[in-house]
Amino acid sequence: MVIGLTLDGPPCNRYGQDSENLEVQVTMERARIHVKILDPNENAFEVPEDLLAPDHSFNPKVSAESLLEFHYESEPFSFWIRRKDTGETIFDTTGIPLIYEKEYRELTSRLPHDANIYGIGEVVSNFRRNPEYTLQPMWARDAADPINQNIYGTHPFYIELRDGKAHGVSLLNSFGMDVLLENATVAYKTLGGVLDFSFFAGPNSYDVIDAYTATIGRPFQVPYWSLGFNQCRYGYHDIQIVEGVVNSYAEAKIPLETMWTDIDYMDQYRDFTTDPVRYPTDVMRTFIDKLHSEGKHYVLIIDPAIERDENYPAWTEGVEQNTFIKNPDGSIYIGQVWPGYTGFPDWFNPNTTKWWSKQISTFHSKVPVDGLWIDMNEPSSFCVGSCGTNRTGTPPYPWLDPDYDLNVPQTFPNPAYNISNFYGNLSVHTVSTEATHYNGLTEFQVHNLFGHMEAIATRKALLDIAPEKRTFVLGRSTFPSSGHHEAHWTGDNASKWEYLRYSIPGILSFQMFGVPLVGSDICGFNGNTTEELCLRWMQLGSFYPFSRNHNVKGAISQEAYRWPSVAEASRKALNTRYSLLPYIYTQFQYAHTSGLPVWRPLPFEFQDDPSFLSNEEEILLGPAILVSPVLTENADAVEAAFPKGVWYNFYNYEKVEGGKTHLLPAPLDGDIPLHIRGGHVVPIQKPELVIADMAHNPFKLLVALDEREEATGSMYFDDGESTDVRGYFSEVRYTADTRGIRYEGRFNYYTGANLESVVVMGLKRKPERVTIYGIEYGSWTYDAAKELLTITELELSMDTRFEIKF
Ligand SMILES: *[C@@H]1O[C@H](CO)[C@@H](O)[C@H](O)[C@H]1NC(C)=O
Ligand SMILES: *[C@@H]1O[C@H](CO)[C@@H](O)[C@H](O)[C@H]1NC(C)=O
Ligand SMILES: *[C@@H]1O[C@H](CO)[C@@H](O)[C@H](O)[C@H]1NC(C)=O
Ligand SMILES: *[C@@H]1O[C@H](CO)[C@@H](O)[C@H](O)[C@H]1NC(C)=O
Ligand SMILES: *[C@@H]1O[C@H](CO)[C@@H](O)[C@H](O)[C@H]1NC(C)=O
Ligand SMILES: *[C@@H]1O[C@H](CO)[C@@H](O)[C@H](O)[C@H]1NC(C)=O
Ligand SMILES: CC(=O)N[C@H]1CO[C@H](CO)[C@@H](O)[C@@H]1O
């Protein structure tokens, strides 16, 4: 349906010339209503289709058309979206004027009072956004995790829960914008582009995320090794120190899968180089070979900015191939990042991806890293706009030299409406809005796409090197669809208790944005951590989807082995994580195929229960493991709300009644409280210090029966690294009840692992006998007080179906 609109009355020209005519295009597409409002006489920049990766095979259980209705009124224009089943209006612009001007577009919908809105990021804030007042600017910004401001990424997407039903609203638009929740409305104010809205019906939160990620792109399929523990820091002076850290982890018997190095390794902070003295290439190569021989991995940082230097191939080849962002006069735009004066890749030029790929593959042939970490890609630059095209020499860092003049006289064509970018001027600490890209695009239009486009190019470069291998890219500035290419961390947080708490909403919101492999810097990035904070952070961080300890140069060391208490807590928590890896990997597979979150927000998982609408102190890891971390200092217990149903202590299998709050002991030398949800079967595997050593290790099944004495579970496995597993994968299902356990499904990947034991929790009567393949089996015990059946000394292959009866 196309609705033609003409300007209602005389123009108000609030922030520029009003459009005379608009077109509203409404389409029903599988699981969304797609509403695009545009000026047909204007050639507004739209997010190019090839920056998204829609899942064309997506076939929703229920189409949007059968759940939602689009209604409108033409004079004055307004539209509203209704749920067919309940008649509830979920989006409603009636009575609030639509404004469409040259550099300003505003659309507002009514919301219920005290609406339950989640998302709209990237931000450090609560998971449930404050409906009284939330002002969220979208302008990619390098800022060290200030609270309730705009930071690195752009995600104008929210899920609303209303009377137990979820729906989602996304705006696809790369321009700077403000999203404002106030007085029972949500307002979008953008500096241009097209008002490209999608409405997702739910009514289950995960159906919303499924449909949203089908539209923007599914999360990439993770390499199994990326689920291990990661150690990094800024300030590892030389490769010997890095080796020392790896050795210390091994001596402390704390799992370490992947070692990282920050910009310290570079020669004068230049990408694709290594410092000849502190990080000589041949020594690095030997180090990496050794890591690989031990089943470990290595990841290095790169930044997008390339130093302007006639003797630096990344620069000279980029100049030759025209790969840098320009000034309006056609000269190369110059900013400042770690190496000094730099150019910035123009990802819109078709030459740039090839040039980037070549730099990476040349470097990789000398330093064969397993993945790349792309930082500073808002893009960050230390001047206000251009540093001056012809400025020479090596500039100081502005914060070290108060006399250094950041401001070079230049014009900034500022829009009449100021979005609430917390740096004020849009060109502060980034590339000037008037810098130009290929095809005459300006930074003003495409600023928010820079990090996303770097992720696409970087992943492609890794695939050019090894097309058969899954890639690992960790990125800072993201946009809708970034999760198709990369993982994310929540940036430069501080070593403070409040940031331990904020890590949870940060990670939960990225589950909604289709970036499930996400974590926060464990023990905190900026400032000095403390023993107790680091211990609690290692306990929770061991269950982050992406688990990495990282901190800043100059702060005290905070590797997990630095304090005996933290080392012990880390061993316990990481061993538990590793034992759960087959289960966690399965959750990542579901995320890849249907967007299903790996960390499940309690407000979403229990969306019928209003008491969980604001719970962001606990998380469900997958469907079955409730994590209840300590988030405060000097605590030795956690008050944890349990959703309805039966729950069991993960460590001693004791039953915990759901639907109430329990005070759980959590001494510093104990385990982080974890509970298994009744109704679920969780496979665990004997852990090791590196994942590769676990491959054939025995499994144990934790069978947690619900009130009806039933439980189910599933597991996916494959080789964990191939881009195309060619059908060599297994997908199996567990079903358990009072009569036994069945394990069946598709077996097409050989693990060589056995099932060794089974624990059935909540079995109310003692079995008369246990049989396997009809033969009576003797190694079992039953504890009537704990309602626990334990079967041991099994040797059942995990690579074929089996049935245990009792
Ligand atoms: C919200 O209400 C307050 C108080 O009535 C008013 O000052 C403010 O302008 C309103 N904001 C919006 C966006 O309408
Ligand atoms: C790509 O690079 C070549 C030189 O290698 C240059 O001739 C050509 O103009 C560049 N293309 C674009 C689109 O900038
Ligand atoms: C930079 O130097 C070149 C060559 O001297 C000159 O043509 C150009 O105008 C200068 N650009 C600026 C912005 O000063
Ligand atoms: C935008 O910000 C600039 C500089 O801070 C200021 O001069 C201008 O008045 C602001 N415009 C509006 C509409 O608030
Ligand atoms: C932005 O910064 C530039 C350079 O400092 C200055 O000339 C300009 O007035 C600023 N614009 C606004 C709107 O603050
Ligand atoms: C961190 O601790 C070190 C060593 O005690 C000290 O030199 C440094 O100033 C501290 N940093 C902060 C931000 O407190
Ligand atoms: C709220 C808060 O403490 N934010 C801090 C995050 O870390 C940066 C860098 O240390 C600080 O500048 C912020 O104040």
mmCIF file of N, CA, C and O and ligand atoms in Angstrom, residues 180 182-183 185, ligand 1:
data_model
loop_
_atom_site.group_PDB
_atom_site.id
_atom_site.type_symbol
_atom_site.label_atom_id
_atom_site.label_comp_id
_atom_site.label_asym_id
_atom_site.label_seq_id
_atom_site.Cartn_x
_atom_site.Cartn_y
_atom_site.Cartn_z
ATOM 1 N N LEU A 180 13.482 9.684 22.323
ATOM 2 C CA LEU A 180 13.082 10.269 23.597
ATOM 3 C C LEU A 180 11.839 9.571 24.141
ATOM 4 O O LEU A 180 10.821 9.484 23.458
ATOM 5 N N GLU A 182 9.175 10.079 26.992
ATOM 6 C CA GLU A 182 8.745 11.103 27.940
ATOM 7 C C GLU A 182 7.233 11.227 27.877
ATOM 8 O O GLU A 182 6.652 11.130 26.798
ATOM 9 N N ASN A 183 6.599 11.453 29.014
ATOM 10 C CA ASN A 183 5.161 11.720 29.069
ATOM 11 C C ASN A 183 4.350 10.711 28.256
ATOM 12 O O ASN A 183 3.488 11.082 27.471
ATOM 13 N N THR A 185 5.145 8.884 25.707
ATOM 14 C CA THR A 185 5.361 8.858 24.254
ATOM 15 C C THR A 185 6.766 8.365 23.970
ATOM 16 O O THR A 185 7.648 8.424 24.841
HETATM 17 C C1 LIG B 1 6.302 16.470 29.391
HETATM 18 O O1 LIG B 1 5.573 17.072 30.397
HETATM 19 C C2 LIG B 1 6.240 18.131 31.052
HETATM 20 C C3 LIG B 1 5.391 18.613 32.207
HETATM 21 O O2 LIG B 1 4.062 18.759 31.789
HETATM 22 C C4 LIG B 1 6.553 19.223 30.055
HETATM 23 O O3 LIG B 1 7.310 20.221 30.682
HETATM 24 C C5 LIG B 1 7.359 18.623 28.900
HETATM 25 O O4 LIG B 1 7.572 19.603 27.901
HETATM 26 C C6 LIG B 1 6.639 17.447 28.302
HETATM 27 N N1 LIG B 1 7.495 16.846 27.286
HETATM 28 C C7 LIG B 1 7.047 16.450 26.098
HETATM 29 C C8 LIG B 1 8.051 15.805 25.204
HETATM 30 O O5 LIG B 1 5.914 16.622 25.750
#
